[in-house]
Short mmCIF file of C-alpha atoms in Angstrom, two decimals:
data_model
loop_
_atom_site.label_atom_id
_atom_site.label_comp_id
_atom_site.label_asym_id
_atom_site.label_seq_id
_atom_site.Cartn_x
_atom_site.Cartn_y
_atom_site.Cartn_z
CA MET A 1 94.90 98.10 109.08
CA PRO A 2 91.04 99.29 109.19
CA GLY A 3 90.23 99.69 105.32
CA TYR A 4 92.74 96.86 103.94
CA GLY A 5 91.18 92.98 103.03
CA ASP A 6 87.95 92.25 104.30
CA SER A 7 88.50 94.99 107.28
CA THR A 8 85.72 97.45 107.57
CA SER A 9 86.27 100.82 105.95
CA ARG A 10 85.22 104.15 107.84
CA ARG A 11 84.72 107.36 105.95
CA VAL A 12 85.10 109.66 109.41
CA LYS A 13 89.38 110.41 109.08
CA SER A 14 89.64 110.43 112.84
CA ASP A 15 88.90 106.66 113.12
CA TYR A 16 92.42 107.16 111.01
CA ALA A 17 94.64 109.10 112.99
CA LEU A 18 97.62 107.23 114.80
CA GLU A 19 96.30 107.06 118.43
CA ALA A 20 93.17 105.26 117.27
CA LEU A 21 95.31 103.13 115.19
CA VAL A 22 97.57 101.91 118.14
CA GLU A 23 94.31 101.41 120.26
CA GLY A 24 92.94 98.95 117.22
CA MET A 25 96.36 97.33 117.68
CA ARG A 26 96.01 96.88 121.54
CA ALA A 27 92.41 95.57 121.16
CA LEU A 28 93.64 93.08 118.62
CA LEU A 29 96.32 91.80 120.85
CA SER A 30 94.20 91.75 123.50
CA GLY A 31 91.45 90.00 121.37
CA ASN A 32 93.61 87.40 120.74
CA SER A 33 94.62 86.63 124.54
CA ARG A 34 98.23 87.62 123.84
CA PRO A 35 100.72 90.13 126.00
CA ALA A 36 102.97 90.66 123.25
CA ALA A 37 103.81 89.85 119.67
CA ILE A 38 105.95 90.04 116.96
CA TRP A 39 104.83 92.76 114.39
CA VAL A 40 105.90 93.09 111.20
CA ALA A 41 104.77 96.44 109.23
CA HIS A 42 105.10 98.74 106.11
CA ASP A 43 104.40 101.73 104.94
CA TRP A 44 101.56 103.35 107.34
CA GLY A 45 101.48 100.04 109.02
CA ALA A 46 105.13 100.49 109.64
CA GLY A 47 104.64 104.10 111.44
CA VAL A 48 101.49 102.53 113.06
CA ALA A 49 103.76 99.88 114.56
CA SER A 50 106.83 101.86 115.22
CA SER A 51 104.24 104.08 117.86
CA LEU A 52 103.07 101.63 119.02
CA ALA A 53 106.03 99.94 120.31
CA ALA A 54 107.68 103.84 121.20
CA HIS A 55 104.29 103.89 123.63
CA HIS A 56 103.87 100.58 124.77
CA PRO A 57 107.31 98.53 124.57
CA ASP A 58 105.86 95.64 126.65
CA MET A 59 103.57 94.82 123.30
CA ILE A 60 105.95 94.20 121.43
CA GLN A 61 108.00 91.08 120.93
CA ALA A 62 109.87 91.99 117.82
CA LEU A 63 109.14 94.43 115.20
CA VAL A 64 109.80 94.41 112.13
CA LEU A 65 109.46 98.00 110.02
CA MET A 66 109.90 98.15 106.16
CA ALA A 67 109.82 101.23 104.23
CA ILE A 68 109.35 103.57 106.79
CA PRO A 69 111.81 104.55 109.78
CA TYR A 70 111.21 104.44 113.40
CA ARG A 71 108.49 107.08 114.84
CA SER A 72 108.11 108.53 111.22
CA ALA A 73 104.84 109.14 111.36
CA GLU A 74 104.17 110.10 114.86
CA LEU A 75 107.27 112.82 114.70
CA GLY A 76 105.63 114.09 111.14
CA LEU A 77 107.04 114.77 108.14
CA GLU A 78 109.55 117.23 108.80
CA HIS A 79 111.49 115.04 110.91
CA LEU A 80 111.61 112.41 107.99
CA VAL A 81 112.79 115.27 106.11
CA SER A 82 115.72 115.80 108.60
CA LEU A 83 116.82 112.41 107.71
CA VAL A 84 117.11 112.71 103.72
CA ASP A 85 120.71 111.87 102.31
CA ARG A 86 121.52 115.71 100.82
CA SER A 87 124.30 114.26 98.62
CA VAL A 88 121.37 112.13 96.58
CA TYR A 89 118.48 114.35 97.54
CA PRO A 90 120.18 118.34 97.37
CA GLU A 91 117.93 120.53 99.06
CA ASP A 92 117.34 123.15 96.28
CA GLU A 93 116.08 120.40 93.99
CA CYS A 94 114.40 118.04 96.26
CA PRO A 95 113.30 120.16 99.67
CA PHE A 96 111.33 117.27 100.99
CA GLY A 97 114.06 114.49 99.67
CA ASN A 98 112.19 111.11 98.83
CA TRP A 99 109.24 112.19 101.11
CA ASP A 100 108.14 114.74 98.43
CA TYR A 101 105.07 112.79 98.10
CA MET A 102 104.03 112.51 101.80
CA ALA A 103 104.10 116.50 101.37
CA TYR A 104 101.99 116.19 98.02
CA TYR A 105 99.49 113.93 99.71
CA GLU A 106 99.50 116.85 102.73
CA GLU A 107 99.01 119.64 100.08
CA SER A 108 96.76 117.71 97.93
CA PHE A 109 95.18 114.99 99.96
CA GLU A 110 91.53 115.06 98.87
CA LYS A 111 92.54 115.60 95.19
CA CYS A 112 95.17 113.17 95.32
CA MET A 113 92.72 110.29 96.43
CA ALA A 114 89.95 111.24 93.91
CA GLU A 115 91.84 111.97 90.69
CA GLN A 116 94.53 109.60 91.34
CA TRP A 117 94.25 106.85 93.72
CA ASP A 118 90.73 105.49 93.81
CA PRO A 119 90.23 105.61 90.22
CA ASN A 120 93.34 103.65 89.38
CA VAL A 121 92.83 101.12 92.14
CA GLU A 122 94.49 98.37 89.94
CA THR A 123 97.28 100.32 88.15
CA LEU A 124 98.26 101.78 91.98
CA CYS A 125 98.61 98.32 93.19
CA LYS A 126 100.67 97.31 90.57
CA LEU A 127 102.92 99.75 91.03
CA LEU A 128 103.03 99.22 94.61
CA TYR A 129 103.91 95.68 94.29
CA ALA A 130 106.14 95.91 91.12
CA PRO A 131 109.28 93.55 90.77
CA THR A 132 112.89 95.41 90.81
CA PRO A 133 113.43 96.85 86.99
CA PRO A 134 115.88 94.55 85.06
CA GLY A 135 118.71 96.00 85.03
CA THR A 136 118.59 97.85 88.29
CA THR A 137 122.12 97.56 90.16
CA SER A 138 123.25 98.75 93.92
CA ALA A 139 124.86 101.79 92.40
CA ASP A 140 120.77 102.94 91.55
CA ALA A 141 120.49 103.47 95.45
CA SER A 142 122.20 106.95 95.28
CA LYS A 143 119.93 108.16 92.54
CA PRO A 144 116.79 109.68 93.21
CA VAL A 145 113.91 108.00 93.41
CA TYR A 146 110.62 108.85 91.37
CA THR A 147 108.70 110.19 94.75
CA ALA A 148 110.99 112.87 95.21
CA ASN A 149 109.33 114.92 92.15
CA VAL A 150 105.78 114.16 92.55
CA ARG A 151 104.85 118.08 93.79
CA LYS A 152 106.68 119.42 91.20
CA ASN A 153 105.45 116.74 88.38
CA GLY A 154 102.08 117.65 89.49
CA GLY A 155 101.04 114.16 91.16
CA LEU A 156 102.09 110.11 91.15
CA PHE A 157 101.39 110.29 87.19
CA ALA A 158 103.13 113.77 86.32
CA GLY A 159 99.69 115.32 86.02
CA GLY A 160 98.59 113.27 83.28
CA PRO A 161 96.61 109.83 83.02
CA ALA A 162 97.68 106.30 84.66
CA PRO A 163 98.74 103.91 83.25
CA PRO A 164 96.68 100.99 82.02
CA PRO A 165 97.36 98.32 84.59
CA GLU A 166 97.82 95.83 81.11
CA ALA A 167 100.72 98.10 80.25
CA LEU A 168 102.49 97.23 84.07
CA PRO A 169 104.54 94.32 84.74
CA THR A 170 103.21 91.53 86.38
CA PRO A 171 103.53 92.37 90.59
CA LEU A 172 105.45 90.59 93.09
CA LEU A 173 102.26 88.80 94.66
CA ALA A 174 100.73 85.98 93.04
CA GLY A 175 97.95 85.89 91.04
CA ASP A 176 95.35 85.35 92.98
CA VAL A 177 96.18 86.75 95.99
CA PHE A 178 97.32 90.16 93.91
CA ASP A 179 93.59 89.84 92.53
CA THR A 180 91.84 89.12 95.92
CA PHE A 181 94.08 92.24 96.85
CA VAL A 182 92.74 94.71 94.13
CA GLN A 183 89.33 93.70 94.65
CA ALA A 184 89.19 94.22 98.40
CA MET A 185 90.82 97.58 97.84
CA LYS A 186 88.13 98.14 95.27
CA LYS A 187 85.37 97.54 97.89
CA THR A 188 87.35 99.92 100.50
CA GLU A 189 89.45 102.36 97.93
CA PHE A 190 92.79 104.03 99.39
#
């Protein structure tokens, strides 16, 4: 994805529109002289890969989507909210369910990036690649996740400062891989 690793990062927001990213994936495939590929995608990448699959199924040999349901970016937040398990996320308490953080980003994107994400790259990378906390059981899957209250809490860090990276557990990514990822993200920012 543009802006990750050693790829270029642009300041023109429309370069990150779903349509532009899908065209970039098509160009990547064409540039490698391949008619189709196995696509593995996570988070925002899953939204883009599912849009590629929906509109260009001939380019898909297989598709693996992690964390984000099929066509969710394309169909929008309202569609995601329609998939929320209301037995876990009652509408009166969690109107956006586990997707509350997406509503927060849509409402406060510039503030979120400037105050929470970009100044705390290492902390956020550690949070995003944190291991499952000790003692977590399958019963925890039926409890609301912290992303369900981001708006109510005033942001990812509950309106306060981000924890220092050294206070967080060792990430799942190996040391050198994680360090390289963090340095690349510091260069391009989120």
